[in-house]
């Protein structure tokens, strides 16, 4: 049986020779003095030899060689060839795929809706590939993924951070399905460890609207961002519909904003009837746009629109400032402003069909839209003007009684008091 002392004393000879250990393992000593652990075995009637590794500081120890021997014996007992598996592993390492290569294949071949593919590709290009593109699939660990998700979350985009984790998980699942022998790092990164989300039923009260608007005035941000948040509350549009808006869509003369179907979730064009307050905001934004085609251009490139994460960061700051001041303003998102309008307009007593049209809920997204195709242009214009007047009153701490159209009945009065 071999010992470390015996191995160190093995000297090269004119021809290679063997020195035997226990359990069928032996070493070969080459004419150059290289010592390699080997194991001979028979499988399915044929003789095979497995090289377990070289002995020495740059190789493996005697103890590790004996552990590898036990693993090899177990494989043979299962009817598997450890020598062939070692060769397959070498081929896999030689042909190892980078994360960028596999992600490209996944985006092309995986089944998903076109809109989902476009959304995921934007996250891949912006957040994932800059970090992982040239790494082998075997080189990305759970800690690497967690660090990337935390980085994205830190810029105020927790939902995007969760998407980063989910995309990496799917890319690895796709790679494993296509024969890659890799561990999925996302298995050890739970979505809940990145971000948790409140139920999608948050709407602000009139008092919270007042607090939000007042807190925004003291937040260190650009006036255009304050105006953008106010405009979403006034018009009830989705964040992306405003962020990507261009001046060609705004008709100042008729006080309308027509969002083309290419930018609408329901794939139909949507006309927003602008209150006088909304028109004033568009005038202010036009003054700040400096010739850009976008209503809300990027700070750094007038040929691009504002980042979609910008408004999220400001609502987060507003919530944090209110909480630090002990004010009763719970955390809210940009989308909650849209939900707020829907909730309060329904409570006031405006016609639900008008509200659904203002929200651009198309067929399949609400029961009312299935039965009623009318546009309610004048009613919607009147309702959004009354809504804007209500917001002004709440912010100023006053009471305003909205004028309802003839087919409405109750007129609840909502007050913002602190």
Coordinates of C-alpha atoms in Angstrom, one line a residue:
X1 CA 0.0 0.0 0.0
X2 CA 1.3 3.4 -0.9
X3 CA 2.0 6.3 1.5
X4 CA 2.9 9.9 0.9
X5 CA 6.5 9.2 1.8
X6 CA 6.6 6.3 -0.6
X7 CA 5.1 8.5 -3.4
X8 CA 7.7 11.2 -2.8
X9 CA 10.5 8.7 -3.0
X10 CA 9.4 7.3 -6.4
X11 CA 12.1 8.2 -9.0
X12 CA 11.9 8.1 -12.8
X13 CA 13.5 5.2 -14.6
X14 CA 14.5 4.4 -18.2
X15 CA 11.0 3.0 -18.8
X16 CA 7.6 3.8 -17.2
X17 CA 6.7 1.6 -14.3
X18 CA 3.8 1.0 -11.8
X19 CA 3.5 1.1 -8.0
X20 CA 0.4 -0.5 -6.5
X21 CA -1.9 0.8 -3.8
X22 CA -5.0 -0.9 -2.3
X23 CA -8.4 -1.6 -3.8
X24 CA -7.1 -1.9 -7.4
X25 CA -5.6 1.6 -7.6
X26 CA -2.0 2.1 -8.7
X27 CA 0.3 4.8 -9.9
X28 CA 2.4 5.0 -13.1
X29 CA 5.7 6.8 -13.0
X30 CA 6.8 8.3 -16.4
X31 CA 10.3 8.7 -17.6
X32 CA 9.9 12.4 -16.8
X33 CA 9.0 11.7 -13.2
X34 CA 5.2 12.4 -13.5
X35 CA 3.2 10.3 -11.1
X36 CA -0.5 9.5 -12.1
X37 CA -3.2 7.6 -10.2
X38 CA -5.0 5.0 -12.2
X39 CA -7.7 2.4 -11.9
X40 CA -8.2 -0.6 -14.1
X41 CA -11.7 -2.2 -14.2
X42 CA -13.9 -4.4 -16.4
X43 CA -17.3 -3.3 -17.7
X44 CA -19.6 -5.2 -20.1
X45 CA -16.8 -7.6 -20.9
X46 CA -14.2 -5.0 -21.8
X47 CA -11.2 -3.6 -19.9
X48 CA -11.0 0.1 -19.3
X49 CA -8.5 2.4 -17.5
X50 CA -9.4 5.6 -15.6
X51 CA -6.8 8.2 -14.9
X52 CA -7.9 9.7 -11.5
X53 CA -5.3 12.5 -11.5
X54 CA -1.7 13.5 -11.1
X55 CA 0.0 13.4 -7.8
X56 CA 1.7 16.6 -6.4
X57 CA 1.0 20.2 -5.4
X58 CA -0.5 21.0 -8.8
X59 CA -2.5 17.8 -8.8
X60 CA -4.3 15.7 -6.2
X61 CA -3.3 14.1 -2.9
X62 CA -3.3 10.4 -2.1
X63 CA -6.4 10.8 0.1
X64 CA -8.3 12.6 -2.7
X65 CA -7.3 9.9 -5.2
X66 CA -8.7 7.2 -2.9
X67 CA -12.0 9.2 -2.7
X68 CA -12.1 9.4 -6.5
X69 CA -11.5 5.7 -6.7
X70 CA -14.5 5.0 -4.5
X71 CA -16.7 7.2 -6.8
X72 CA -15.4 5.3 -9.8
X73 CA -16.2 1.9 -8.2
X74 CA -19.7 3.0 -7.5
X75 CA -20.2 4.1 -11.1
X76 CA -18.9 0.7 -12.3
X77 CA -21.3 -1.0 -9.9
X78 CA -24.1 0.9 -11.6
X79 CA -23.0 -0.2 -15.0
X80 CA -21.6 3.2 -15.9
X81 CA -18.2 3.9 -17.4
X82 CA -16.2 6.5 -15.3
X83 CA -13.6 6.8 -18.1
X84 CA -16.2 7.6 -20.7
X85 CA -17.9 10.1 -18.4
X86 CA -14.6 11.8 -17.9
X87 CA -14.1 12.1 -21.6
X88 CA -17.6 13.5 -22.1
X89 CA -17.0 16.1 -19.4
X90 CA -13.8 17.2 -21.2
X91 CA -15.8 17.6 -24.4
X92 CA -18.5 19.6 -22.6
X93 CA -15.9 22.0 -21.1
X94 CA -14.3 22.4 -24.5
X95 CA -17.7 23.2 -26.1
X96 CA -19.0 25.2 -23.1
X97 CA -21.6 27.8 -24.0
X98 CA -21.5 31.4 -22.8
X99 CA -24.5 32.8 -21.1
X100 CA -24.8 35.3 -24.0
X101 CA -24.9 32.5 -26.6
X102 CA -27.5 30.5 -24.7
X103 CA -29.7 33.6 -24.0
X104 CA -29.8 34.4 -27.7
X105 CA -31.0 30.9 -28.5
X106 CA -33.6 31.1 -25.7
X107 CA -35.0 34.4 -27.0
X108 CA -35.4 32.9 -30.5
X109 CA -36.6 29.4 -29.7
X110 CA -38.6 29.6 -26.4
X111 CA -42.4 29.9 -26.7
X112 CA -43.7 33.2 -25.5
X113 CA -46.0 36.0 -26.7
X114 CA -44.3 38.7 -28.9
X115 CA -45.0 41.4 -26.3
X116 CA -43.4 39.2 -23.6
X117 CA -40.4 38.5 -25.8
X118 CA -39.9 42.2 -26.4
X119 CA -40.1 43.1 -22.7
X120 CA -37.7 40.3 -21.7
X121 CA -35.3 41.2 -24.5
X122 CA -35.1 44.8 -23.2
X123 CA -34.3 43.5 -19.7
X124 CA -31.7 41.1 -21.1
X125 CA -30.0 43.8 -23.2
X126 CA -30.0 46.5 -20.5
X127 CA -29.4 44.6 -17.3
X128 CA -28.3 41.0 -17.8
X129 CA -25.9 40.8 -20.7
X130 CA -23.6 43.6 -19.5
X131 CA -23.0 41.5 -16.4
X132 CA -23.1 37.9 -17.8
X133 CA -22.7 37.9 -21.6
X134 CA -19.2 36.5 -21.8
X135 CA -19.3 34.2 -18.8
X136 CA -19.6 30.4 -19.2
X137 CA -22.8 29.0 -17.9
X138 CA -20.8 27.1 -15.3
X139 CA -19.2 30.4 -14.0
X140 CA -22.4 32.2 -12.8
X141 CA -23.2 31.5 -9.2
X142 CA -26.3 32.2 -7.1
X143 CA -24.3 35.0 -5.4
X144 CA -23.6 36.6 -8.7
X145 CA -27.3 36.5 -9.7
X146 CA -28.3 37.9 -6.3
X147 CA -25.8 40.7 -6.5
X148 CA -27.2 41.7 -10.0
X149 CA -30.8 41.6 -8.8
X150 CA -29.9 43.8 -5.8
X151 CA -28.2 46.3 -8.0
X152 CA -31.3 46.6 -10.2
X153 CA -33.5 46.8 -7.1
X154 CA -31.3 49.6 -5.7
X155 CA -32.1 51.9 -8.6
X156 CA -35.8 51.7 -7.7
X157 CA -36.9 48.9 -10.0
X158 CA -37.8 45.9 -7.8
X159 CA -40.2 44.4 -10.4
X160 CA -37.4 44.4 -13.0
X161 CA -35.0 42.8 -10.5
X162 CA -37.5 39.9 -10.1
X163 CA -37.7 39.7 -13.9
X164 CA -33.9 39.4 -14.1
X165 CA -34.0 36.4 -11.7
X166 CA -36.9 34.8 -13.6
X167 CA -35.2 35.3 -17.0
X168 CA -31.9 33.8 -15.8
X169 CA -33.8 30.8 -14.3
X170 CA -35.5 30.2 -17.7
X171 CA -32.3 30.5 -19.7
X172 CA -30.7 27.9 -17.5
X173 CA -33.7 25.6 -17.7
X174 CA -33.6 26.0 -21.5
X175 CA -29.9 25.1 -21.5
X176 CA -30.4 22.0 -19.3
X177 CA -33.3 20.9 -21.5
X178 CA -30.8 21.0 -24.5
X179 CA -28.2 18.9 -22.8
X180 CA -26.0 21.3 -20.8
X181 CA -24.9 19.8 -17.5
X182 CA -25.0 22.9 -15.4
X183 CA -26.7 23.9 -12.1
X184 CA -29.3 26.6 -12.2
X185 CA -28.1 29.5 -10.0
X186 CA -31.6 30.9 -9.8
X187 CA -32.8 27.8 -7.8
X188 CA -31.0 29.3 -4.8
X189 CA -32.3 32.8 -5.3
X190 CA -36.0 33.0 -4.3
X191 CA -38.1 35.8 -5.8
X192 CA -39.3 36.8 -2.4
X193 CA -35.7 37.4 -1.3
X194 CA -35.5 40.1 -4.0
X195 CA -38.7 42.0 -3.6
X196 CA -42.2 41.6 -2.3
X197 CA -45.2 43.4 -3.7
X198 CA -48.4 44.7 -2.0
X199 CA -51.7 43.5 -3.4
X200 CA -52.8 45.4 -6.5
X201 CA -55.7 47.2 -4.9
X202 CA -54.0 50.3 -3.5
X203 CA -55.7 53.6 -4.1
X204 CA -55.1 57.0 -2.5
X205 CA -57.6 58.8 -0.5
X206 CA -58.3 62.6 -1.1
X207 CA -56.2 63.3 2.0
X208 CA -53.3 61.2 0.6
X209 CA -53.6 63.0 -2.8
X210 CA -53.2 66.3 -0.9
X211 CA -50.1 65.0 1.0
X212 CA -48.6 63.5 -2.1
X213 CA -48.8 66.7 -4.1
X214 CA -47.4 68.7 -1.2
X215 CA -44.6 66.3 -0.5
X216 CA -43.7 66.4 -4.2
X217 CA -43.1 70.1 -4.1
X218 CA -40.3 69.6 -1.5
X219 CA -38.6 66.6 -3.3
X220 CA -35.3 67.4 -5.0
X221 CA -36.3 66.4 -8.6
X222 CA -37.0 68.1 -11.9
X223 CA -40.2 70.1 -12.3
X224 CA -41.1 67.9 -15.4
X225 CA -41.2 64.8 -13.2
X226 CA -43.6 66.5 -10.8
X227 CA -45.7 67.5 -13.7
X228 CA -45.6 64.0 -15.2
X229 CA -47.0 62.4 -12.0
X230 CA -49.7 65.0 -11.7
X231 CA -50.6 64.4 -15.4
X232 CA -51.0 60.7 -14.8
X233 CA -53.4 61.4 -11.9
X234 CA -55.4 63.8 -14.1
X235 CA -55.6 61.7 -17.3
X236 CA -55.5 58.1 -15.7
X237 CA -53.2 56.8 -18.5
X238 CA -50.6 54.1 -18.0
X239 CA -47.1 55.1 -17.2
X240 CA -45.6 53.9 -20.5
X241 CA -48.3 55.7 -22.4
X242 CA -47.1 59.0 -21.0
X243 CA -43.4 58.3 -20.9
X244 CA -43.4 57.4 -24.6
X245 CA -45.8 60.2 -25.7
X246 CA -44.7 62.5 -28.5
X247 CA -45.9 66.0 -29.3
X248 CA -47.5 64.8 -32.6
X249 CA -50.1 63.1 -30.4
X250 CA -51.2 66.3 -28.6
X251 CA -53.8 68.5 -30.1
X252 CA -53.8 71.8 -28.2
X253 CA -56.6 73.4 -30.2
X254 CA -59.1 70.6 -29.4
X255 CA -57.6 69.7 -26.0
X256 CA -57.1 66.0 -26.9
X257 CA -54.2 63.6 -26.7
X258 CA -54.5 60.6 -29.1
X259 CA -52.4 57.7 -28.2
X260 CA -51.8 55.4 -31.3
X261 CA -52.7 51.8 -31.1
X262 CA -49.1 50.7 -31.4
X263 CA -48.5 52.1 -27.9
X264 CA -51.8 50.9 -26.3
X265 CA -52.0 47.7 -24.3
X266 CA -55.4 46.9 -25.8
X267 CA -54.1 47.5 -29.3
X268 CA -56.6 50.2 -30.1
X269 CA -56.0 54.0 -30.3
X270 CA -57.1 55.9 -27.3
X271 CA -58.3 59.5 -27.1
X272 CA -57.6 61.4 -23.8
X273 CA -59.8 64.4 -23.3
X274 CA -57.7 67.0 -21.6
X275 CA -58.9 69.2 -18.7
X276 CA -57.8 72.8 -18.6
X277 CA -55.3 71.7 -15.9
X278 CA -53.9 69.0 -18.1
X279 CA -53.5 71.4 -21.0
X280 CA -51.6 73.8 -18.8
X281 CA -49.2 70.9 -17.8
X282 CA -48.7 70.0 -21.5
X283 CA -47.9 73.7 -22.2
X284 CA -45.3 73.7 -19.4
X285 CA -43.8 70.4 -20.6
X286 CA -43.6 71.7 -24.2
X287 CA -41.6 74.7 -22.9
X288 CA -39.2 72.3 -21.1
X289 CA -38.9 69.9 -24.0
X290 CA -36.3 72.0 -25.9
X291 CA -37.4 70.8 -29.3
X292 CA -37.5 67.1 -28.5
X293 CA -40.2 65.1 -30.2
X294 CA -41.0 63.5 -26.8
X295 CA -43.2 65.0 -24.2
X296 CA -40.8 63.8 -21.5
X297 CA -37.3 63.6 -23.1
X298 CA -34.3 62.0 -21.4
X299 CA -32.1 64.3 -19.4
X300 CA -29.1 63.1 -21.4
X301 CA -30.5 62.5 -24.9
X302 CA -33.3 64.6 -26.4
X303 CA -33.9 61.9 -29.0
X304 CA -34.9 59.4 -26.3
X305 CA -37.8 59.4 -23.8
X306 CA -37.4 59.5 -20.1
X307 CA -36.5 56.3 -18.3
X308 CA -39.5 54.3 -17.1
X309 CA -37.9 53.9 -13.7
X310 CA -37.7 57.7 -13.0
X311 CA -41.2 58.2 -11.9
X312 CA -41.0 55.0 -9.6
X313 CA -38.0 56.5 -7.8
X314 CA -39.8 59.8 -7.1
X315 CA -43.0 58.0 -5.7
X316 CA -40.7 56.0 -3.5
X317 CA -38.9 59.1 -2.2
X318 CA -42.2 60.9 -1.6
X319 CA -43.5 57.9 0.5
X320 CA -40.2 57.8 2.5
X321 CA -40.3 61.6 3.2
X322 CA -43.9 61.4 4.3
X323 CA -43.2 58.4 6.6
X324 CA -40.2 60.2 8.1
X325 CA -42.4 63.2 8.8
X326 CA -45.0 61.1 10.5
X327 CA -47.6 61.8 7.8
X328 CA -50.4 59.3 7.0
X329 CA -49.3 58.6 3.4
X330 CA -48.7 54.9 2.8
X331 CA -46.3 53.7 0.0
X332 CA -47.8 53.9 -3.5
X333 CA -46.7 53.3 -7.1
X334 CA -47.3 55.2 -10.3
X335 CA -50.0 52.7 -11.3
X336 CA -51.8 53.4 -8.0
X337 CA -52.6 56.9 -9.3
X338 CA -54.5 55.4 -12.2
X339 CA -56.3 53.1 -9.8
X340 CA -57.0 56.0 -7.5
X341 CA -58.9 57.8 -10.2
X342 CA -61.0 54.8 -11.1
X343 CA -61.9 54.1 -7.4
X344 CA -62.8 57.7 -6.5
X345 CA -64.7 58.5 -9.7
X346 CA -66.8 55.4 -9.1
X347 CA -67.4 56.4 -5.4
X348 CA -68.4 59.9 -6.5
X349 CA -71.1 58.4 -8.8
X350 CA -69.8 58.9 -12.3
X351 CA -71.0 56.5 -14.9
X352 CA -68.9 53.3 -14.8
X353 CA -68.9 53.0 -18.6
X354 CA -67.2 56.4 -18.9
X355 CA -64.6 55.5 -16.4
X356 CA -63.8 52.2 -18.2
X357 CA -63.4 54.2 -21.5
X358 CA -61.1 56.7 -19.7
X359 CA -59.0 53.7 -18.5
X360 CA -58.9 52.3 -22.1
X361 CA -60.2 49.0 -20.9
X362 CA -61.0 47.2 -24.1
X363 CA -62.9 44.0 -24.9
X364 CA -62.1 41.2 -22.6
X365 CA -60.8 43.4 -19.8
X366 CA -64.1 44.5 -18.4
X367 CA -67.6 43.2 -18.6
X368 CA -69.1 46.6 -19.5
X369 CA -66.9 46.9 -22.6
X370 CA -68.5 43.7 -24.0
X371 CA -71.9 45.4 -24.2
X372 CA -71.1 49.0 -24.8
X373 CA -69.0 50.3 -27.6
X374 CA -69.8 54.0 -27.3
X375 CA -67.0 56.4 -26.9
X376 CA -68.8 58.9 -24.6
X377 CA -66.6 61.7 -25.8
X378 CA -68.4 64.7 -24.2
X379 CA -69.2 62.8 -21.0
X380 CA -65.5 61.8 -20.6
X381 CA -64.4 65.3 -21.2
X382 CA -66.8 66.6 -18.6
X383 CA -65.8 63.9 -16.1
X384 CA -62.1 64.5 -16.4
X385 CA -62.6 68.3 -16.0
X386 CA -64.5 67.7 -12.8
X387 CA -61.9 65.2 -11.7
X388 CA -59.2 67.8 -12.2
X389 CA -61.2 70.4 -10.3
X390 CA -61.6 67.9 -7.4
X391 CA -57.9 67.3 -7.2
X392 CA -57.2 71.1 -7.1
X393 CA -59.7 71.4 -4.3
X394 CA -58.3 68.5 -2.3
X395 CA -54.7 69.9 -2.6
X396 CA -55.9 73.3 -1.4
X397 CA -57.8 71.7 1.5
X398 CA -61.2 72.9 0.1
X399 CA -64.5 71.2 -0.7
X400 CA -65.7 70.9 -4.2
X401 CA -69.0 69.4 -5.3
X402 CA -68.7 67.9 -8.8
X403 CA -71.4 68.4 -11.4
X404 CA -72.7 65.1 -12.6
X405 CA -74.4 64.4 -15.9
X406 CA -78.2 63.9 -16.0
X407 CA -78.1 60.1 -15.9
X408 CA -76.2 60.1 -12.6
X409 CA -77.8 60.3 -9.2
X410 CA -75.9 60.4 -5.9
X411 CA -73.3 63.1 -5.4
X412 CA -71.1 62.1 -2.5
X413 CA -68.7 64.8 -1.3
X414 CA -65.2 63.6 -0.6
X415 CA -63.1 65.9 1.6
X416 CA -59.4 66.0 2.2
X417 CA -58.8 67.0 5.8
X418 CA -55.7 66.6 7.9

